[in-house]
PDB file of C-alpha atoms in Angstrom:
ATOM      1  CA  MET A   1      25.948 -31.767  53.784  1.00  0.00           C
ATOM      2  CA  ALA A   2      26.556 -30.337  50.488  1.00  0.00           C
ATOM      3  CA  LEU A   3      24.137 -29.072  48.065  1.00  0.00           C
ATOM      4  CA  LEU A   4      23.971 -30.674  44.585  1.00  0.00           C
ATOM      5  CA  HIS A   5      21.714 -30.264  41.620  1.00  0.00           C
ATOM      6  CA  LYS A   6      20.735 -33.158  39.891  1.00  0.00           C
ATOM      7  CA  LYS A   7      18.258 -34.317  37.543  1.00  0.00           C
ATOM      8  CA  GLN A   8      15.290 -36.657  38.959  1.00  0.00           C
ATOM      9  CA  SER A   9      17.128 -39.726  37.242  1.00  0.00           C
ATOM     10  CA  GLU A  10      20.405 -39.061  38.941  1.00  0.00           C
ATOM     11  CA  ILE A  11      19.373 -38.705  42.454  1.00  0.00           C
ATOM     12  CA  PRO A  12      20.693 -41.411  44.551  1.00  0.00           C
ATOM     13  CA  GLU A  13      18.009 -43.365  46.805  1.00  0.00           C
ATOM     14  CA  ASP A  14      19.634 -42.350  49.806  1.00  0.00           C
ATOM     15  CA  ALA A  15      19.571 -38.576  48.999  1.00  0.00           C
ATOM     16  CA  VAL A  16      17.818 -35.881  50.910  1.00  0.00           C
ATOM     17  CA  LYS A  17      15.341 -34.138  48.403  1.00  0.00           C
ATOM     18  CA  LEU A  18      14.733 -30.536  48.774  1.00  0.00           C
ATOM     19  CA  SER A  19      12.541 -28.062  46.910  1.00  0.00           C
ATOM     20  CA  GLU A  20      14.202 -25.020  45.552  1.00  0.00           C
ATOM     21  CA  ALA A  21      12.915 -23.013  48.000  1.00  0.00           C
ATOM     22  CA  ASP A  22      14.110 -25.367  50.979  1.00  0.00           C
ATOM     23  CA  ALA A  23      17.389 -25.684  49.297  1.00  0.00           C
ATOM     24  CA  LEU A  24      18.011 -21.735  49.043  1.00  0.00           C
ATOM     25  CA  ILE A  25      17.058 -21.482  52.791  1.00  0.00           C
ATOM     26  CA  TYR A  26      19.284 -24.416  53.735  1.00  0.00           C
ATOM     27  CA  ILE A  27      22.595 -22.979  51.876  1.00  0.00           C
ATOM     28  CA  THR A  28      21.450 -19.438  53.173  1.00  0.00           C
ATOM     29  CA  LYS A  29      21.775 -20.484  56.644  1.00  0.00           C
ATOM     30  CA  ILE A  30      25.159 -22.218  56.090  1.00  0.00           C
ATOM     31  CA  ILE A  31      26.193 -18.920  54.496  1.00  0.00           C
ATOM     32  CA  GLU A  32      24.917 -16.785  57.503  1.00  0.00           C
ATOM     33  CA  GLY A  33      26.709 -19.241  59.958  1.00  0.00           C
ATOM     34  CA  TRP A  34      29.840 -19.446  57.994  1.00  0.00           C
ATOM     35  CA  PRO A  35      32.788 -19.377  60.557  1.00  0.00           C
ATOM     36  CA  GLU A  36      35.121 -17.195  58.150  1.00  0.00           C
ATOM     37  CA  GLN A  37      32.576 -14.233  57.223  1.00  0.00           C
ATOM     38  CA  GLY A  38      35.423 -12.491  55.077  1.00  0.00           C
ATOM     39  CA  GLN A  39      35.510 -15.800  52.718  1.00  0.00           C
ATOM     40  CA  ILE A  40      31.574 -14.972  51.876  1.00  0.00           C
ATOM     41  CA  TRP A  41      31.954 -11.289  51.471  1.00  0.00           C
ATOM     42  CA  PRO A  42      30.627 -11.143  47.911  1.00  0.00           C
ATOM     43  CA  ILE A  43      27.274 -12.771  48.868  1.00  0.00           C
ATOM     44  CA  THR A  44      26.973 -10.738  51.919  1.00  0.00           C
ATOM     45  CA  TYR A  45      28.038  -7.204  50.641  1.00  0.00           C
ATOM     46  CA  ALA A  46      27.387  -7.323  46.816  1.00  0.00           C
ATOM     47  CA  PRO A  47      23.635  -6.059  46.761  1.00  0.00           C
ATOM     48  CA  GLY A  48      24.546  -3.480  49.321  1.00  0.00           C
ATOM     49  CA  MET A  49      27.479  -2.163  46.963  1.00  0.00           C
ATOM     50  CA  LEU A  50      25.610  -2.213  43.978  1.00  0.00           C
ATOM     51  CA  GLY A  51      23.082   0.008  45.697  1.00  0.00           C
ATOM     52  CA  ALA A  52      25.626   2.247  46.775  1.00  0.00           C
ATOM     53  CA  SER A  53      26.845   2.628  43.140  1.00  0.00           C
ATOM     54  CA  THR A  54      23.357   3.185  42.136  1.00  0.00           C
ATOM     55  CA  VAL A  55      23.363   6.141  44.546  1.00  0.00           C
ATOM     56  CA  VAL A  56      26.289   7.799  43.264  1.00  0.00           C
ATOM     57  CA  SER A  57      25.267   7.801  39.496  1.00  0.00           C
ATOM     58  CA  SER A  58      21.573   8.790  40.438  1.00  0.00           C
ATOM     59  CA  ILE A  59      22.608  11.798  42.480  1.00  0.00           C
ATOM     60  CA  PHE A  60      25.127  12.881  39.635  1.00  0.00           C
ATOM     61  CA  ILE A  61      22.374  12.745  37.261  1.00  0.00           C
ATOM     62  CA  ASN A  62      19.511  14.297  39.353  1.00  0.00           C
ATOM     63  CA  ASN A  63      21.813  17.096  40.558  1.00  0.00           C
ATOM     64  CA  HIS A  64      22.846  17.736  36.915  1.00  0.00           C
ATOM     65  CA  PHE A  65      19.029  18.409  35.868  1.00  0.00           C
ATOM     66  CA  ARG A  66      18.225  20.374  38.933  1.00  0.00           C
ATOM     67  CA  ASN A  67      21.073  22.594  38.552  1.00  0.00           C
ATOM     68  CA  ARG A  68      20.609  23.203  35.065  1.00  0.00           C
ATOM     69  CA  LEU A  69      16.804  24.063  35.570  1.00  0.00           C
ATOM     70  CA  LYS A  70      17.764  26.400  38.663  1.00  0.00           C
ATOM     71  CA  LEU A  71      15.622  24.407  40.938  1.00  0.00           C
ATOM     72  CA  GLY A  72      17.921  25.305  43.974  1.00  0.00           C
ATOM     73  CA  THR A  73      15.948  23.698  47.140  1.00  0.00           C
ATOM     74  CA  TYR A  74      12.738  23.434  45.532  1.00  0.00           C
ATOM     75  CA  GLY A  75      11.432  19.914  45.703  1.00  0.00           C
ATOM     76  CA  ARG A  76      14.863  18.572  46.583  1.00  0.00           C
ATOM     77  CA  LEU A  77      13.363  15.538  48.869  1.00  0.00           C
ATOM     78  CA  SER A  78      10.791  14.971  46.412  1.00  0.00           C
ATOM     79  CA  SER A  79      12.879  14.506  43.416  1.00  0.00           C
ATOM     80  CA  TYR A  80      15.646  12.513  45.370  1.00  0.00           C
ATOM     81  CA  ILE A  81      13.137   9.957  46.272  1.00  0.00           C
ATOM     82  CA  PRO A  82      12.086   8.839  42.706  1.00  0.00           C
ATOM     83  CA  ALA A  83      15.438   9.448  41.015  1.00  0.00           C
ATOM     84  CA  VAL A  84      17.822   8.354  43.804  1.00  0.00           C
ATOM     85  CA  VAL A  85      16.348   6.297  46.607  1.00  0.00           C
ATOM     86  CA  LEU A  86      14.018   4.218  44.399  1.00  0.00           C
ATOM     87  CA  PRO A  87      16.792   3.185  41.782  1.00  0.00           C
ATOM     88  CA  ALA A  88      19.129   2.153  44.657  1.00  0.00           C
ATOM     89  CA  ILE A  89      16.400   0.064  46.167  1.00  0.00           C
ATOM     90  CA  MET A  90      15.418  -1.619  42.980  1.00  0.00           C
ATOM     91  CA  SER A  91      19.003  -2.364  41.979  1.00  0.00           C
ATOM     92  CA  THR A  92      19.499  -3.999  45.299  1.00  0.00           C
ATOM     93  CA  PHE A  93      16.418  -6.082  45.581  1.00  0.00           C
ATOM     94  CA  PHE A  94      16.691  -7.441  41.725  1.00  0.00           C
ATOM     95  CA  HIS A  95      20.038  -8.347  42.645  1.00  0.00           C
ATOM     96  CA  LYS A  96      19.410 -10.141  45.940  1.00  0.00           C
ATOM     97  CA  GLY A  97      16.142 -11.578  44.613  1.00  0.00           C
ATOM     98  CA  PHE A  98      16.683 -12.518  41.108  1.00  0.00           C
ATOM     99  CA  ILE A  99      20.435 -13.186  40.698  1.00  0.00           C
ATOM    100  CA  VAL A 100      21.645 -14.330  43.964  1.00  0.00           C
ATOM    101  CA  PRO A 101      19.089 -17.300  44.287  1.00  0.00           C
ATOM    102  CA  ASP A 102      20.211 -18.491  40.800  1.00  0.00           C
ATOM    103  CA  VAL A 103      24.040 -18.186  41.694  1.00  0.00           C
ATOM    104  CA  ILE A 104      23.223 -20.134  44.958  1.00  0.00           C
ATOM    105  CA  LEU A 105      21.228 -22.849  43.397  1.00  0.00           C
ATOM    106  CA  GLN A 106      23.407 -22.833  40.293  1.00  0.00           C
ATOM    107  CA  LYS A 107      20.428 -23.987  38.094  1.00  0.00           C
ATOM    108  CA  ASN A 108      21.883 -22.124  35.116  1.00  0.00           C
ATOM    109  CA  GLU A 109      24.747 -24.008  33.267  1.00  0.00           C
ATOM    110  CA  CYS A 110      25.950 -20.642  31.982  1.00  0.00           C
ATOM    111  CA  PRO A 111      27.632 -18.321  34.644  1.00  0.00           C
ATOM    112  CA  VAL A 112      28.279 -15.815  32.272  1.00  0.00           C
ATOM    113  CA  CYS A 113      24.481 -15.588  31.146  1.00  0.00           C
ATOM    114  CA  ILE A 114      23.773 -14.905  34.978  1.00  0.00           C
ATOM    115  CA  GLN A 115      26.485 -12.363  35.061  1.00  0.00           C
ATOM    116  CA  THR A 116      25.300 -10.408  31.994  1.00  0.00           C
ATOM    117  CA  ARG A 117      21.692 -10.356  33.282  1.00  0.00           C
ATOM    118  CA  ALA A 118      22.943  -9.097  36.515  1.00  0.00           C
ATOM    119  CA  GLY A 119      25.054  -6.612  34.428  1.00  0.00           C
ATOM    120  CA  PHE A 120      21.804  -5.447  32.486  1.00  0.00           C
ATOM    121  CA  TYR A 121      19.835  -4.916  35.709  1.00  0.00           C
ATOM    122  CA  GLN A 122      22.040  -2.852  37.277  1.00  0.00           C
ATOM    123  CA  ALA A 123      23.013  -0.726  34.333  1.00  0.00           C
ATOM    124  CA  ALA A 124      19.175  -0.100  33.755  1.00  0.00           C
ATOM    125  CA  PHE A 125      18.475   1.029  37.448  1.00  0.00           C
ATOM    126  CA  SER A 126      21.741   3.028  37.955  1.00  0.00           C
ATOM    127  CA  THR A 127      21.620   5.016  34.893  1.00  0.00           C
ATOM    128  CA  ALA A 128      18.887   4.516  32.414  1.00  0.00           C
ATOM    129  CA  TYR A 129      15.989   4.875  35.156  1.00  0.00           C
ATOM    130  CA  PRO A 130      17.404   7.986  36.738  1.00  0.00           C
ATOM    131  CA  MET A 131      17.940   9.425  33.030  1.00  0.00           C
ATOM    132  CA  ILE A 132      14.293   9.326  32.602  1.00  0.00           C
ATOM    133  CA  LEU A 133      12.918  10.191  36.395  1.00  0.00           C
ATOM    134  CA  ALA A 134      15.173  12.818  37.170  1.00  0.00           C
ATOM    135  CA  PRO A 135      14.379  15.157  34.301  1.00  0.00           C
ATOM    136  CA  LEU A 136      10.684  14.339  34.615  1.00  0.00           C
ATOM    137  CA  SER A 137      10.759  15.326  38.323  1.00  0.00           C
ATOM    138  CA  SER A 138      13.095  18.297  37.387  1.00  0.00           C
ATOM    139  CA  PHE A 139      10.831  19.364  34.504  1.00  0.00           C
ATOM    140  CA  MET A 140       7.675  19.278  36.945  1.00  0.00           C
ATOM    141  CA  PHE A 141       9.294  21.305  39.593  1.00  0.00           C
ATOM    142  CA  ALA A 142      10.649  23.931  37.158  1.00  0.00           C
ATOM    143  CA  THR A 143       7.153  24.097  35.846  1.00  0.00           C
ATOM    144  CA  ARG A 144       5.522  24.712  39.172  1.00  0.00           C
ATOM    145  CA  HIS A 145       7.982  27.008  40.640  1.00  0.00           C
ATOM    146  CA  PHE A 146       8.891  29.197  37.367  1.00  0.00           C
ATOM    147  CA  THR A 147      12.656  28.393  37.697  1.00  0.00           C
ATOM    148  CA  TYR A 148      12.822  27.802  33.987  1.00  0.00           C
ATOM    149  CA  ARG A 149      10.923  28.690  30.701  1.00  0.00           C
ATOM    150  CA  MET A 150       9.534  25.066  29.887  1.00  0.00           C
ATOM    151  CA  PRO A 151       7.461  24.359  26.797  1.00  0.00           C
ATOM    152  CA  SER A 152       4.167  22.471  27.396  1.00  0.00           C
ATOM    153  CA  ILE A 153       4.481  18.749  27.361  1.00  0.00           C
ATOM    154  CA  THR A 154       0.949  18.600  25.840  1.00  0.00           C
ATOM    155  CA  GLU A 155       1.103  21.181  23.280  1.00  0.00           C
ATOM    156  CA  ASN A 156       4.788  21.089  22.196  1.00  0.00           C
ATOM    157  CA  PRO A 157       6.140  17.538  23.211  1.00  0.00           C
ATOM    158  CA  ARG A 158       8.961  18.076  20.371  1.00  0.00           C
ATOM    159  CA  ASP A 159      10.219  20.941  22.221  1.00  0.00           C
ATOM    160  CA  VAL A 160      10.412  19.221  25.501  1.00  0.00           C
ATOM    161  CA  LEU A 161      12.315  16.519  23.969  1.00  0.00           C
ATOM    162  CA  ARG A 162      14.782  19.010  22.356  1.00  0.00           C
ATOM    163  CA  LEU A 163      15.176  20.632  25.710  1.00  0.00           C
ATOM    164  CA  TYR A 164      15.958  17.048  27.223  1.00  0.00           C
ATOM    165  CA  LYS A 165      18.523  16.290  24.671  1.00  0.00           C
ATOM    166  CA  LYS A 166      19.949  19.818  25.196  1.00  0.00           C
ATOM    167  CA  LEU A 167      20.480  19.225  29.057  1.00  0.00           C
ATOM    168  CA  SER A 168      21.300  15.829  28.535  1.00  0.00           C
ATOM    169  CA  SER A 169      24.055  16.526  25.962  1.00  0.00           C
ATOM    170  CA  PRO A 170      26.868  17.872  28.344  1.00  0.00           C
ATOM    171  CA  ILE A 171      26.713  14.723  30.457  1.00  0.00           C
ATOM    172  CA  THR A 172      26.705  11.839  27.721  1.00  0.00           C
ATOM    173  CA  LEU A 173      30.194  10.826  28.294  1.00  0.00           C
ATOM    174  CA  ALA A 174      29.391  10.581  32.172  1.00  0.00           C
ATOM    175  CA  VAL A 175      26.323   8.624  31.723  1.00  0.00           C
ATOM    176  CA  VAL A 176      27.920   6.244  29.437  1.00  0.00           C
ATOM    177  CA  GLY A 177      30.894   5.793  31.712  1.00  0.00           C
ATOM    178  CA  PHE A 178      28.321   5.197  34.787  1.00  0.00           C
ATOM    179  CA  PHE A 179      26.481   2.929  32.774  1.00  0.00           C
ATOM    180  CA  ALA A 180      29.496   0.740  31.903  1.00  0.00           C
ATOM    181  CA  PHE A 181      30.944   0.842  35.110  1.00  0.00           C
ATOM    182  CA  ASN A 182      27.780  -0.320  37.057  1.00  0.00           C
ATOM    183  CA  MET A 183      27.484  -3.153  34.467  1.00  0.00           C
ATOM    184  CA  MET A 184      30.927  -4.259  34.872  1.00  0.00           C
ATOM    185  CA  LEU A 185      30.917  -4.015  38.744  1.00  0.00           C
ATOM    186  CA  SER A 186      27.703  -6.225  38.715  1.00  0.00           C
ATOM    187  CA  MET A 187      29.246  -8.709  36.550  1.00  0.00           C
ATOM    188  CA  PHE A 188      32.447  -8.978  38.637  1.00  0.00           C
ATOM    189  CA  LEU A 189      30.438  -9.190  41.877  1.00  0.00           C
ATOM    190  CA  THR A 190      28.181 -11.988  40.518  1.00  0.00           C
ATOM    191  CA  GLY A 191      31.259 -13.630  39.434  1.00  0.00           C
ATOM    192  CA  LYS A 192      32.535 -13.455  42.958  1.00  0.00           C
ATOM    193  CA  GLU A 193      29.353 -14.955  44.152  1.00  0.00           C
ATOM    194  CA  TYR A 194      29.924 -17.949  41.849  1.00  0.00           C
ATOM    195  CA  GLU A 195      33.218 -18.384  43.332  1.00  0.00           C
ATOM    196  CA  THR A 196      32.019 -18.007  46.898  1.00  0.00           C
ATOM    197  CA  VAL A 197      29.402 -20.657  46.444  1.00  0.00           C
ATOM    198  CA  TYR A 198      31.954 -23.093  44.649  1.00  0.00           C
ATOM    199  CA  LYS A 199      34.336 -22.487  47.601  1.00  0.00           C
ATOM    200  CA  ILE A 200      31.669 -23.397  50.268  1.00  0.00           C
ATOM    201  CA  ASN A 201      30.581 -26.498  48.524  1.00  0.00           C
ATOM    202  CA  LEU A 202      34.120 -27.643  48.194  1.00  0.00           C
ATOM    203  CA  LYS A 203      34.703 -27.006  51.860  1.00  0.00           C
ATOM    204  CA  LEU A 204      32.011 -29.008  52.844  1.00  0.00           C
ATOM    205  CA  ASN A 205      33.013 -31.875  50.572  1.00  0.00           C
ATOM    206  CA  GLU A 206      36.412 -31.749  52.102  1.00  0.00           C
ATOM    207  CA  GLU A 207      34.975 -31.750  55.656  1.00  0.00           C
ATOM    208  CA  VAL A 208      32.595 -34.512  55.119  1.00  0.00           C
ATOM    209  CA  GLY A 209      34.200 -36.570  52.586  1.00  0.00           C
ATOM    210  CA  PHE A 210      32.542 -36.608  48.896  1.00  0.00           C
ATOM    211  CA  GLU A 211      32.113 -40.328  49.163  1.00  0.00           C
ATOM    212  CA  GLU A 212      30.388 -40.359  52.426  1.00  0.00           C
ATOM    213  CA  MET A 213      28.475 -37.271  52.436  1.00  0.00           C
ATOM    214  CA  GLU A 214      24.668 -36.979  52.242  1.00  0.00           C
ATOM    215  CA  SER A 215      23.727 -35.225  49.383  1.00  0.00           C
ATOM    216  CA  ALA A 216      20.916 -32.826  49.294  1.00  0.00           C
ATOM    217  CA  SER A 217      19.592 -32.849  45.710  1.00  0.00           C
ATOM    218  CA  ILE A 218      17.030 -30.319  44.254  1.00  0.00           C
ATOM    219  CA  ASN A 219      14.358 -31.858  42.010  1.00  0.00           C
ATOM    220  CA  SER A 220      14.616 -30.766  38.503  1.00  0.00           C
ATOM    221  CA  ARG A 221      11.756 -30.152  36.674  1.00  0.00           C
TER     222      ARG A 221
END
């Protein structure tokens, strides 16, 4: 049974009507039980690949600030959790929770729009978010352990901002590169996910026969 998205007026009388939640569960079960797992690798591995890419860029950013502030082993685990682990979790969660369902259900008639949204999600969590959290945690530990002469953020916020710009300047090109790479990677993998869902529906149509198959239609509001 293939999954078709139709308007209420276009649903055949003999169609099995599914809610979006039921349709998502239905097609997910098909994907999980697909006999040739190599054909569905984008949906299976894309969230994990994006999470791994986020880890790489986040570690680079976090290590840069820690090294410049001479933190050594001070607060290593405490800084890695918000600046590396959390961005990786969020990039994986947002792609799997907000991009994959739209790809599977094909509600949006503009795949490029979904790809662009996925790219911005990934770029934000892989680079923009660590560029905020990594220096903040490093500044905090540098102040606590006296590894670097830090201006007071309450008394001299402009000096803190100038220090941030000074420390960020050497890695500007690298951060821009990570931003662009992560965005393009997410858009590429989202496009592959669209191709996978299309091939699955095409395969189901070929096996059952388009004229005789029972279509599962999602109610459109």
